[in-house]
């Protein structure tokens, strides 16, 4: 199925209903599924439609067809997979050095001749940014001369107003003047770190964490204190409290939701508890909300800043994961340190490109972004689902994996001693790219882990590549 | 005269010829100019054309009309003005703290209700970037989807090839792979500094120097060692040698040509001598070539990197002063440290916006940029000329000023004890913005200096504002 053409809702509803029965263990592995005819009658659909749904469930490995007998729930369900264990990184702060190994991965990850399980880059087809591009074309034609200026270092005023209005819908009251437009979320993180930490300082982060973030810490000469993190609940609040009591920490940098690579959704109560601990120790929070909009449900989790509007929080985000990685438009929202933040932006890049900001403002103003978000949430959730089922039937049975409720990456944990670098080297030879686990930490951990990106339109090549990774993992474990 | 409509060549030639006679002291202050009729006959032009030229020379203060007697060379010629003295900054390295006073200046400088003598921002009319905007519109329509990606962190390959080809014409052999596209020259400088200096290190710079550069040093926690600099010749090579012998300097950061604010053009022999001194002390050179293309003559000065292709030089530049400040496209060209440079770019902003880079590549490829450069060189040179004449007839006679052969800023030095901050406060009340001298140093110097921008289409308001600044300066000195 091509994700670019939306599926008929009826058809999807049937697949979802049957999948839910399996996931909820109403239909258990080995059980016979209702006959296609009975299912069609029960749901008032044609036989053809019911059969289509069953065939798709078979493709996904939820059901298997047994000749002359009907459809059965496959023996191994992805629900049986355990989550990876909560991390237990060493308690010391570490200098960071991830740049070198990263380059090889990034070069393969950007090469279309490799199966795209490496970088967390959404498919252009899923993003459907044609309307935004048309706004840019119009802006360039109509406003070119007017916008050929060093823009206000804060960024386009209308764009900041639009971002402020969207934040308010999540209960996050940040005035347009509290928003600063940046060159992507990476520049926002640089600015946030520059106003809270100086070289040599320690920053507390989740473990495992996004390698790009580690590289920012490395470039800024900061030390990483990695926090024990549970794939389901997020960082361990008691461990955070203890860690902050034991040493001086300049800032704590956490993903708002659906962190990379674990995809964790931390609930509001835990978020509130984390903020209380940080406040008690006087440590500012930098939150990376870049995946927050990609919730698999319709309800979008609230960022920390919405839960505690008065807390010392700098929120960083961007449009790169939802509509326009190529536009490099991110932002930062803070309720204090405005002068330092502006000075930092000025010193880093003076101001952002004017026309892309104007185009983004016009695009948001014209509406339709929310409908787009609903569409991609479904698409990414479906990709994750397919990826999990494919991993489930292909990888060694000891493989644990995350069950992310948002974002578009999956984290796999193989038995201790498994060498994901070795898997990587073999996979690259077969033109399959993924990111080995060692890149997600400043310690020597996660060598038995790996990250798979589910951000591309699912197709036979991706499915075959995941299956092949599973075969290679079997060989390496043998 | 509106700079947007090119003047007839004949007419300009006449003005230039007579101005040259004055500048060369063939026609001296107080002397009678040839009669309009004689001049017309001599140059084979109509009386009307000759009279037009004389009127323009009168407008510019080169000639003055005396009723019933004809035109005379004005008593005070701008050529009589002495250059500012060579700077003699203290020999110690200083921490930098310029951010706070800068903000007020920058907010006024960007406000169109103030006379634009503040920021060095070219008029949109002079830049005439309509063709570039049309390329952007076309790229967005045609290539939007293809370019909605995280671009190669190096930047668009075709754009790098175009920049490499332009460098080669100056004898600077840098392969496309040695070019990195950045978010303006400011990001290029950040990257260059990040791979050569760490916080606490000392960087040697010209004095006075661009405040934005000081802010970059401040943000990176670097100390500034200001070098004695002569407005005509540039930095004092012997003093540089001595300074580098006396302490550890991580990098030397110099403008290639037409530095801001002095507008100095250092000759090739001096550039070669500077490079030899740096090599002897093992200090890398970061050169800021942002004004190099804006030479008032047709011959463009060569950057240091072209003069010494094997030396340890990182060249930083951008299109912001010549065609597109709003596009924020700069670059960096280095012959070593490629991996660290790439890691720094990745950590600062991951990659640049894709479509504006593609549009710039297409614009350069389609030709016409050189014709554009010839046009704006003339326009900026003419602006500087008018500004100098207006300063000459308006400011106190002790005022010294630079005689820049490129760029578009003028530096004025008033007698010791003059308070350019006081002038600034008065000027702002009258809605005239300029930049007081104290912002161009990390020391307490240059309080008696100021910078005037000649980057805007010359008009009556600008002329009147400069005259008014002169009146205020007279009052302050009285």
mmCIF file of C-alpha atoms in Angstrom, chain A residues 175-369:
data_model
loop_
_atom_site.group_PDB
_atom_site.id
_atom_site.type_symbol
_atom_site.label_atom_id
_atom_site.label_comp_id
_atom_site.label_asym_id
_atom_site.label_seq_id
_atom_site.Cartn_x
_atom_site.Cartn_y
_atom_site.Cartn_z
ATOM 1 C CA UNK A 175 3.786 35.490 24.024
ATOM 2 C CA UNK A 176 5.153 35.981 20.464
ATOM 3 C CA UNK A 177 7.998 37.995 22.014
ATOM 4 C CA UNK A 178 9.015 34.921 24.008
ATOM 5 C CA UNK A 179 9.493 32.918 20.794
ATOM 6 C CA UNK A 180 12.770 33.011 18.863
ATOM 7 C CA UNK A 181 13.010 31.487 15.376
ATOM 8 C CA UNK A 182 16.131 29.372 14.851
ATOM 9 C CA UNK A 183 17.945 27.411 12.147
ATOM 10 C CA UNK A 184 16.252 24.172 13.111
ATOM 11 C CA UNK A 185 15.955 22.605 16.550
ATOM 12 C CA UNK A 186 19.728 22.091 16.648
ATOM 13 C CA UNK A 187 20.407 25.823 16.736
ATOM 14 C CA UNK A 188 17.647 26.216 19.347
ATOM 15 C CA UNK A 189 19.419 23.642 21.547
ATOM 16 C CA UNK A 190 22.739 25.427 21.045
ATOM 17 C CA UNK A 191 21.216 28.711 22.152
ATOM 18 C CA UNK A 192 19.467 27.116 25.136
ATOM 19 C CA UNK A 193 22.714 25.465 26.227
ATOM 20 C CA UNK A 194 24.731 28.640 25.647
ATOM 21 C CA UNK A 195 22.584 30.591 28.116
ATOM 22 C CA UNK A 196 22.531 27.874 30.801
ATOM 23 C CA UNK A 197 25.888 26.081 30.667
ATOM 24 C CA UNK A 198 29.484 26.949 30.023
ATOM 25 C CA UNK A 199 32.254 24.659 28.735
ATOM 26 C CA UNK A 200 33.202 22.004 31.268
ATOM 27 C CA UNK A 201 29.741 22.046 32.858
ATOM 28 C CA UNK A 202 27.619 18.955 33.214
ATOM 29 C CA UNK A 203 24.259 18.510 31.491
ATOM 30 C CA UNK A 204 21.862 15.750 32.566
ATOM 31 C CA UNK A 205 20.244 13.824 29.703
ATOM 32 C CA UNK A 206 18.192 10.728 29.021
ATOM 33 C CA UNK A 207 20.023 7.486 28.286
ATOM 34 C CA UNK A 208 20.063 6.407 25.507
ATOM 35 C CA UNK A 209 19.714 9.745 23.740
ATOM 36 C CA UNK A 210 19.827 11.236 20.227
ATOM 37 C CA UNK A 211 23.379 11.242 18.816
ATOM 38 C CA UNK A 212 22.948 14.739 17.354
ATOM 39 C CA UNK A 213 22.343 16.029 20.845
ATOM 40 C CA UNK A 214 25.499 14.307 22.051
ATOM 41 C CA UNK A 215 27.363 16.011 19.235
ATOM 42 C CA UNK A 216 26.059 19.406 20.353
ATOM 43 C CA UNK A 217 27.321 18.660 23.881
ATOM 44 C CA UNK A 218 30.667 17.570 22.425
ATOM 45 C CA UNK A 219 31.011 20.743 20.337
ATOM 46 C CA UNK A 220 30.157 22.919 23.344
ATOM 47 C CA UNK A 221 32.652 21.151 25.577
ATOM 48 C CA UNK A 222 29.933 19.932 27.957
ATOM 49 C CA UNK A 223 29.907 16.738 29.995
ATOM 50 C CA UNK A 224 26.979 14.350 29.761
ATOM 51 C CA UNK A 225 25.382 12.905 32.869
ATOM 52 C CA UNK A 226 23.170 10.113 31.580
ATOM 53 C CA UNK A 227 20.050 9.308 33.579
ATOM 54 C CA UNK A 228 18.437 5.896 34.076
ATOM 55 C CA UNK A 229 15.533 5.866 31.619
ATOM 56 C CA UNK A 230 12.667 3.423 31.242
ATOM 57 C CA UNK A 231 11.230 2.938 27.743
ATOM 58 C CA UNK A 232 7.670 3.122 29.067
ATOM 59 C CA UNK A 233 7.869 5.752 31.810
ATOM 60 C CA UNK A 234 10.914 7.874 31.017
ATOM 61 C CA UNK A 235 13.644 9.003 33.375
ATOM 62 C CA UNK A 236 13.741 7.691 36.917
ATOM 63 C CA UNK A 237 12.710 10.668 39.057
ATOM 64 C CA UNK A 238 14.318 9.361 42.247
ATOM 65 C CA UNK A 239 17.582 8.766 40.401
ATOM 66 C CA UNK A 240 17.391 12.295 38.970
ATOM 67 C CA UNK A 241 16.923 13.734 42.450
ATOM 68 C CA UNK A 242 19.887 11.767 43.757
ATOM 69 C CA UNK A 243 22.094 12.693 40.801
ATOM 70 C CA UNK A 244 21.353 16.404 41.151
ATOM 71 C CA UNK A 245 22.061 16.239 44.855
ATOM 72 C CA UNK A 246 25.457 14.640 44.254
ATOM 73 C CA UNK A 247 26.979 17.183 41.857
ATOM 74 C CA UNK A 248 26.524 20.538 40.178
ATOM 75 C CA UNK A 249 24.461 20.175 37.004
ATOM 76 C CA UNK A 250 24.073 23.241 34.765
ATOM 77 C CA UNK A 251 20.948 22.084 32.940
ATOM 78 C CA UNK A 252 18.774 19.082 32.341
ATOM 79 C CA UNK A 253 17.936 18.326 28.725
ATOM 80 C CA UNK A 254 14.964 16.037 28.125
ATOM 81 C CA UNK A 255 12.684 15.265 25.220
ATOM 82 C CA UNK A 256 9.114 16.431 25.844
ATOM 83 C CA UNK A 257 7.653 13.234 24.432
ATOM 84 C CA UNK A 258 8.532 10.354 22.122
ATOM 85 C CA UNK A 259 12.225 10.753 22.690
ATOM 86 C CA UNK A 260 14.745 9.476 20.229
ATOM 87 C CA UNK A 261 15.516 6.520 20.277
ATOM 88 C CA UNK A 262 13.131 5.110 22.941
ATOM 89 C CA UNK A 263 9.898 6.843 21.898
ATOM 90 C CA UNK A 264 8.906 7.173 25.559
ATOM 91 C CA UNK A 265 5.725 8.968 26.523
ATOM 92 C CA UNK A 266 6.136 10.291 30.059
ATOM 93 C CA UNK A 267 2.795 11.032 31.753
ATOM 94 C CA UNK A 268 1.870 14.487 33.061
ATOM 95 C CA UNK A 269 2.253 13.501 36.718
ATOM 96 C CA UNK A 270 5.807 12.286 36.150
ATOM 97 C CA UNK A 271 6.588 15.431 34.193
ATOM 98 C CA UNK A 272 5.328 17.534 37.086
ATOM 99 C CA UNK A 273 7.445 15.480 39.500
ATOM 100 C CA UNK A 274 10.543 15.988 37.337
ATOM 101 C CA UNK A 275 9.963 19.752 37.269
ATOM 102 C CA UNK A 276 9.602 19.814 41.078
ATOM 103 C CA UNK A 277 12.917 17.995 41.483
ATOM 104 C CA UNK A 278 14.656 20.362 39.046
ATOM 105 C CA UNK A 279 13.219 23.412 40.820
ATOM 106 C CA UNK A 280 14.382 22.087 44.187
ATOM 107 C CA UNK A 281 17.929 21.814 42.858
ATOM 108 C CA UNK A 282 17.708 25.091 40.896
ATOM 109 C CA UNK A 283 18.438 23.352 37.597
ATOM 110 C CA UNK A 284 16.841 24.754 34.415
ATOM 111 C CA UNK A 285 15.111 22.364 32.012
ATOM 112 C CA UNK A 286 15.757 22.441 28.283
ATOM 113 C CA UNK A 287 13.060 20.412 26.568
ATOM 114 C CA UNK A 288 13.274 19.098 23.032
ATOM 115 C CA UNK A 289 9.693 18.909 21.731
ATOM 116 C CA UNK A 290 10.555 17.994 18.140
ATOM 117 C CA UNK A 291 8.563 14.731 18.140
ATOM 118 C CA UNK A 292 5.685 15.964 20.320
ATOM 119 C CA UNK A 293 3.289 16.551 17.422
ATOM 120 C CA UNK A 294 3.748 13.000 16.146
ATOM 121 C CA UNK A 295 1.545 11.215 18.626
ATOM 122 C CA UNK A 296 -0.011 8.010 17.360
ATOM 123 C CA UNK A 297 -3.248 9.032 19.058
ATOM 124 C CA UNK A 298 -5.135 12.224 18.374
ATOM 125 C CA UNK A 299 -4.261 13.600 21.777
ATOM 126 C CA UNK A 300 -0.925 15.360 21.676
ATOM 127 C CA UNK A 301 1.114 15.124 24.909
ATOM 128 C CA UNK A 302 1.724 18.402 26.667
ATOM 129 C CA UNK A 303 5.279 19.693 26.863
ATOM 130 C CA UNK A 304 6.800 20.320 30.294
ATOM 131 C CA UNK A 305 6.434 24.069 29.678
ATOM 132 C CA UNK A 306 2.644 23.721 29.403
ATOM 133 C CA UNK A 307 2.469 21.694 32.623
ATOM 134 C CA UNK A 308 4.545 24.194 34.624
ATOM 135 C CA UNK A 309 4.289 27.634 32.962
ATOM 136 C CA UNK A 310 6.309 29.386 35.688
ATOM 137 C CA UNK A 311 9.166 26.902 35.776
ATOM 138 C CA UNK A 312 12.597 27.669 34.391
ATOM 139 C CA UNK A 313 12.120 25.877 31.066
ATOM 140 C CA UNK A 314 13.426 26.568 27.575
ATOM 141 C CA UNK A 315 11.383 24.720 24.987
ATOM 142 C CA UNK A 316 13.060 23.852 21.669
ATOM 143 C CA UNK A 317 11.267 22.512 18.626
ATOM 144 C CA UNK A 318 11.030 22.700 14.847
ATOM 145 C CA UNK A 319 8.929 21.879 11.810
ATOM 146 C CA UNK A 320 11.549 19.444 10.541
ATOM 147 C CA UNK A 321 9.803 16.229 11.589
ATOM 148 C CA UNK A 322 6.284 17.244 10.582
ATOM 149 C CA UNK A 323 6.415 19.300 7.398
ATOM 150 C CA UNK A 324 9.700 20.821 6.263
ATOM 151 C CA UNK A 325 13.149 19.442 7.142
ATOM 152 C CA UNK A 326 14.457 21.314 4.086
ATOM 153 C CA UNK A 327 13.302 24.691 5.424
ATOM 154 C CA UNK A 328 15.384 24.456 8.608
ATOM 155 C CA UNK A 329 12.882 26.398 10.700
ATOM 156 C CA UNK A 330 12.987 25.707 14.409
ATOM 157 C CA UNK A 331 12.145 27.775 17.427
ATOM 158 C CA UNK A 332 12.813 28.289 21.078
ATOM 159 C CA UNK A 333 10.305 29.507 23.660
ATOM 160 C CA UNK A 334 11.489 30.815 27.000
ATOM 161 C CA UNK A 335 9.993 32.817 29.824
ATOM 162 C CA UNK A 336 13.311 34.321 30.961
ATOM 163 C CA UNK A 337 16.886 35.144 29.782
ATOM 164 C CA UNK A 338 15.523 36.942 26.693
ATOM 165 C CA UNK A 339 18.514 39.263 26.270
ATOM 166 C CA UNK A 340 21.080 36.482 26.522
ATOM 167 C CA UNK A 341 19.062 34.346 24.134
ATOM 168 C CA UNK A 342 18.956 37.151 21.567
ATOM 169 C CA UNK A 343 22.682 37.808 21.959
ATOM 170 C CA UNK A 344 23.375 34.120 21.443
ATOM 171 C CA UNK A 345 21.268 34.007 18.267
ATOM 172 C CA UNK A 346 23.016 37.134 16.997
ATOM 173 C CA UNK A 347 26.429 35.625 17.662
ATOM 174 C CA UNK A 348 25.563 32.268 16.096
ATOM 175 C CA UNK A 349 23.926 33.346 12.842
ATOM 176 C CA UNK A 350 22.696 36.957 13.123
ATOM 177 C CA UNK A 351 19.202 36.118 11.891
ATOM 178 C CA UNK A 352 17.374 33.470 9.897
ATOM 179 C CA UNK A 353 16.467 33.444 6.210
ATOM 180 C CA UNK A 354 13.480 35.755 5.729
ATOM 181 C CA UNK A 355 11.387 34.298 2.891
ATOM 182 C CA UNK A 356 11.138 30.697 4.225
ATOM 183 C CA UNK A 357 9.915 32.109 7.557
ATOM 184 C CA UNK A 358 7.345 34.285 5.814
ATOM 185 C CA UNK A 359 6.203 31.287 3.749
ATOM 186 C CA UNK A 360 5.847 29.152 6.894
ATOM 187 C CA UNK A 361 3.834 31.904 8.595
ATOM 188 C CA UNK A 362 1.497 32.152 5.599
ATOM 189 C CA UNK A 363 1.164 28.360 5.469
ATOM 190 C CA UNK A 364 0.200 28.110 9.158
ATOM 191 C CA UNK A 365 -2.177 31.045 8.867
ATOM 192 C CA UNK A 366 -3.971 29.549 5.903
ATOM 193 C CA UNK A 367 -4.927 26.450 7.961
ATOM 194 C CA UNK A 368 -4.665 22.789 7.109
ATOM 195 C CA UNK A 369 -1.608 22.043 9.225
#
